[in-house]
mmCIF file of C-alpha atoms and ligand atoms in Angstrom:
data_model
loop_
_atom_site.group_PDB
_atom_site.id
_atom_site.type_symbol
_atom_site.label_atom_id
_atom_site.label_comp_id
_atom_site.label_asym_id
_atom_site.label_seq_id
_atom_site.Cartn_x
_atom_site.Cartn_y
_atom_site.Cartn_z
ATOM 1 C CA MET M 108 0.136 -6.695 -20.982
ATOM 2 C CA LYS M 109 -3.129 -7.730 -22.630
ATOM 3 C CA PRO M 110 -6.451 -6.015 -22.042
ATOM 4 C CA ARG M 111 -8.756 -8.202 -19.992
ATOM 5 C CA ILE M 112 -10.771 -8.488 -16.844
ATOM 6 C CA VAL M 113 -9.280 -10.926 -14.377
ATOM 7 C CA ARG M 114 -12.248 -12.494 -12.657
ATOM 8 C CA ALA M 115 -12.330 -12.984 -8.917
ATOM 9 C CA ASN M 116 -13.159 -16.673 -9.300
ATOM 10 C CA GLU M 117 -9.958 -17.356 -11.311
ATOM 11 C CA ALA M 118 -7.629 -16.876 -8.371
ATOM 12 C CA GLN M 119 -6.955 -18.847 -5.228
ATOM 13 C CA THR M 120 -6.357 -17.463 -1.765
ATOM 14 C CA LYS M 121 -2.949 -18.464 -0.420
ATOM 15 C CA ILE M 122 -1.786 -18.775 3.169
ATOM 16 C CA ALA M 123 1.116 -16.374 3.714
ATOM 17 C CA PRO M 124 4.448 -18.129 4.398
ATOM 18 C CA ALA M 125 5.396 -18.626 8.040
ATOM 19 C CA ASP M 126 8.986 -17.473 7.443
ATOM 20 C CA LYS M 127 7.741 -13.979 6.531
ATOM 21 C CA PHE M 128 4.594 -13.559 8.644
ATOM 22 C CA VAL M 129 3.438 -14.256 12.203
ATOM 23 C CA GLY M 130 -0.018 -15.793 12.696
ATOM 24 C CA GLN M 131 -2.652 -16.645 10.090
ATOM 25 C CA VAL M 132 -2.393 -14.301 7.109
ATOM 26 C CA LEU M 133 -4.138 -14.718 3.728
ATOM 27 C CA GLN M 134 -2.924 -13.355 0.386
ATOM 28 C CA ASP M 135 -4.970 -12.733 -2.766
ATOM 29 C CA GLN M 136 -3.036 -11.538 -5.819
ATOM 30 C CA VAL M 137 -4.888 -8.627 -7.429
ATOM 31 C CA PHE M 138 -2.240 -7.941 -10.074
ATOM 32 C CA VAL M 139 1.070 -9.683 -10.777
ATOM 33 C CA PRO M 140 3.676 -7.575 -12.648
ATOM 34 C CA GLU M 141 3.480 -7.734 -16.455
ATOM 35 C CA ASP M 142 6.120 -6.044 -18.585
ATOM 36 C CA PRO M 143 6.544 -3.088 -18.893
ATOM 37 C CA SER M 144 4.736 -2.538 -15.578
ATOM 38 C CA ARG M 145 6.499 -3.447 -12.337
ATOM 39 C CA MET M 146 3.409 -2.952 -10.214
ATOM 40 C CA ARG M 147 2.257 -5.725 -7.861
ATOM 41 C CA ILE M 148 -1.011 -5.471 -5.951
ATOM 42 C CA THR M 149 -1.896 -7.953 -3.236
ATOM 43 C CA ARG M 150 -4.918 -8.004 -0.951
ATOM 44 C CA VAL M 151 -3.684 -9.183 2.424
ATOM 45 C CA THR M 152 -6.013 -10.308 5.213
ATOM 46 C CA PHE M 153 -4.486 -10.542 8.678
ATOM 47 C CA THR M 154 -6.383 -12.412 11.391
ATOM 48 C CA PRO M 155 -6.149 -10.911 14.909
ATOM 49 C CA GLY M 156 -2.495 -10.906 16.013
ATOM 50 C CA GLY M 157 -1.276 -11.575 12.470
ATOM 51 C CA ARG M 158 1.502 -9.365 11.107
ATOM 52 C CA THR M 159 4.412 -9.247 8.710
ATOM 53 C CA ASN M 160 7.979 -9.767 9.801
ATOM 54 C CA TRP M 161 10.163 -6.678 9.781
ATOM 55 C CA HIS M 162 10.983 -5.916 6.137
ATOM 56 C CA THR M 163 12.017 -3.256 3.615
ATOM 57 C CA HIS M 164 10.894 -2.417 0.078
ATOM 58 C CA ALA M 165 13.432 -1.480 -2.616
ATOM 59 C CA VAL M 166 11.318 1.345 -4.040
ATOM 60 C CA GLY M 167 8.809 1.754 -1.218
ATOM 61 C CA GLN M 168 5.243 0.560 -0.751
ATOM 62 C CA VAL M 169 1.731 1.956 -0.487
ATOM 63 C CA LEU M 170 -0.878 0.276 1.728
ATOM 64 C CA TYR M 171 -4.602 1.022 1.466
ATOM 65 C CA VAL M 172 -6.664 -0.266 4.376
ATOM 66 C CA ILE M 173 -9.961 -1.865 3.285
ATOM 67 C CA SER M 174 -11.437 -3.223 6.502
ATOM 68 C CA GLY M 175 -10.807 -3.914 10.154
ATOM 69 C CA VAL M 176 -8.317 -2.295 12.521
ATOM 70 C CA GLY M 177 -4.571 -2.593 12.005
ATOM 71 C CA ARG M 178 -1.140 -1.722 13.234
ATOM 72 C CA TYR M 179 1.886 -0.252 11.454
ATOM 73 C CA GLN M 180 5.331 0.692 12.697
ATOM 74 C CA LEU M 181 8.410 2.274 11.185
ATOM 75 C CA GLU M 182 11.518 1.223 13.100
ATOM 76 C CA GLY M 183 12.356 3.785 15.764
ATOM 77 C CA GLU M 184 8.870 5.288 15.776
ATOM 78 C CA ALA M 185 5.708 4.527 17.754
ATOM 79 C CA VAL M 186 3.228 1.895 16.586
ATOM 80 C CA GLN M 187 0.337 3.511 14.680
ATOM 81 C CA GLU M 188 -3.268 2.340 14.425
ATOM 82 C CA ILE M 189 -4.479 2.144 10.808
ATOM 83 C CA CYS M 190 -8.141 2.062 9.775
ATOM 84 C CA PRO M 191 -10.266 1.630 6.620
ATOM 85 C CA GLY M 192 -9.620 4.416 4.116
ATOM 86 C CA ASP M 193 -6.129 5.136 5.443
ATOM 87 C CA THR M 194 -3.255 5.163 2.927
ATOM 88 C CA VAL M 195 0.160 4.319 4.389
ATOM 89 C CA VAL M 196 3.177 5.571 2.398
ATOM 90 C CA ILE M 197 6.380 3.654 3.171
ATOM 91 C CA PRO M 198 9.644 5.050 1.734
ATOM 92 C CA PRO M 199 12.295 2.865 0.057
ATOM 93 C CA LYS M 200 14.655 0.791 2.227
ATOM 94 C CA THR M 201 12.829 1.636 5.464
ATOM 95 C CA ARG M 202 12.409 -1.095 8.106
ATOM 96 C CA HIS M 203 8.755 -1.538 9.101
ATOM 97 C CA TRP M 204 5.953 -4.018 9.724
ATOM 98 C CA HIS M 205 2.172 -4.027 9.324
ATOM 99 C CA GLY M 206 -0.649 -6.249 10.504
ATOM 100 C CA ALA M 207 -3.922 -6.662 12.358
ATOM 101 C CA ALA M 208 -4.703 -5.309 15.798
ATOM 102 C CA PRO M 209 -4.334 -7.913 18.570
ATOM 103 C CA ASP M 210 -8.101 -8.456 18.819
ATOM 104 C CA GLN M 211 -9.299 -7.475 15.330
ATOM 105 C CA MET M 212 -8.659 -8.494 11.745
ATOM 106 C CA MET M 213 -7.342 -6.076 9.130
ATOM 107 C CA CYS M 214 -7.381 -6.240 5.340
ATOM 108 C CA HIS M 215 -5.266 -3.961 3.124
ATOM 109 C CA LEU M 216 -4.181 -3.638 -0.458
ATOM 110 C CA ALA M 217 -0.381 -3.687 -0.748
ATOM 111 C CA LEU M 218 1.024 -1.912 -3.823
ATOM 112 C CA SER M 219 4.714 -2.147 -4.612
ATOM 113 C CA GLU M 220 7.198 -2.287 -7.476
ATOM 114 C CA SER M 221 10.600 -3.839 -8.068
ATOM 115 C CA ASP M 222 13.729 -1.796 -8.825
ATOM 116 C CA ASP M 223 15.965 -1.954 -11.933
ATOM 117 C CA THR M 224 17.588 -5.171 -10.630
ATOM 118 C CA GLY M 225 14.256 -6.889 -9.919
ATOM 119 C CA ALA M 226 14.582 -6.473 -6.161
ATOM 120 C CA ALA M 227 11.305 -5.758 -4.366
ATOM 121 C CA THR M 228 11.114 -6.825 -0.697
ATOM 122 C CA ASP M 229 13.810 -7.859 1.798
ATOM 123 C CA TRP M 230 12.350 -10.002 4.583
ATOM 124 C CA LEU M 231 13.894 -9.800 8.062
ATOM 125 C CA GLU M 232 13.189 -11.129 11.559
ATOM 126 C CA ALA M 233 9.759 -11.596 13.148
ATOM 127 C CA VAL M 234 8.211 -8.752 15.126
ATOM 128 C CA SER M 235 8.485 -9.598 18.817
ATOM 129 C CA ASP M 236 5.345 -9.800 20.955
ATOM 130 C CA GLY M 237 6.704 -6.858 22.976
ATOM 131 C CA ASP M 238 7.039 -4.649 19.897
ATOM 132 C CA TYR M 239 3.710 -5.831 18.522
ATOM 133 C CA THR M 240 1.655 -5.234 21.657
ATOM 134 C CA ALA M 241 3.025 -1.745 22.408
ATOM 135 C CA ALA M 242 0.154 0.727 22.777
ATOM 136 C CA PRO M 243 -0.374 2.615 19.497
ATOM 137 C CA ALA M 244 0.360 6.344 19.491
HETATM 138 MN MN1 MN A 41 5.623 -3.460 3.813
#
């Protein structure tokens, strides 16, 4: 890990892969893990209706909402609305999804780490329209 400032104009926005996300989702890498750190930070921009598939994180995840209006659900619990300034704490190995509201975009920072084996995120099936459009609690 070398001291430096990584400039915004050095990176390229990527379109999130369709096998892990529903709808148009954009990813900007803020920090890619560098030994000895395992921290990864990604800025994720979900267009309206965009969301992750169901997934789990080996050692959990923290989301920090930057803009817009979003949705978040832990399996077995009600959908929650998430808004700018909210921090979402997701425990290890817990099935969940996150994304934009149906009619609004949402941008969050996603902070996560890998475990001792290098495992970070397990991607699962897409979130159904019925689950996604359930009224938030
Ligand atoms: Mn997650």
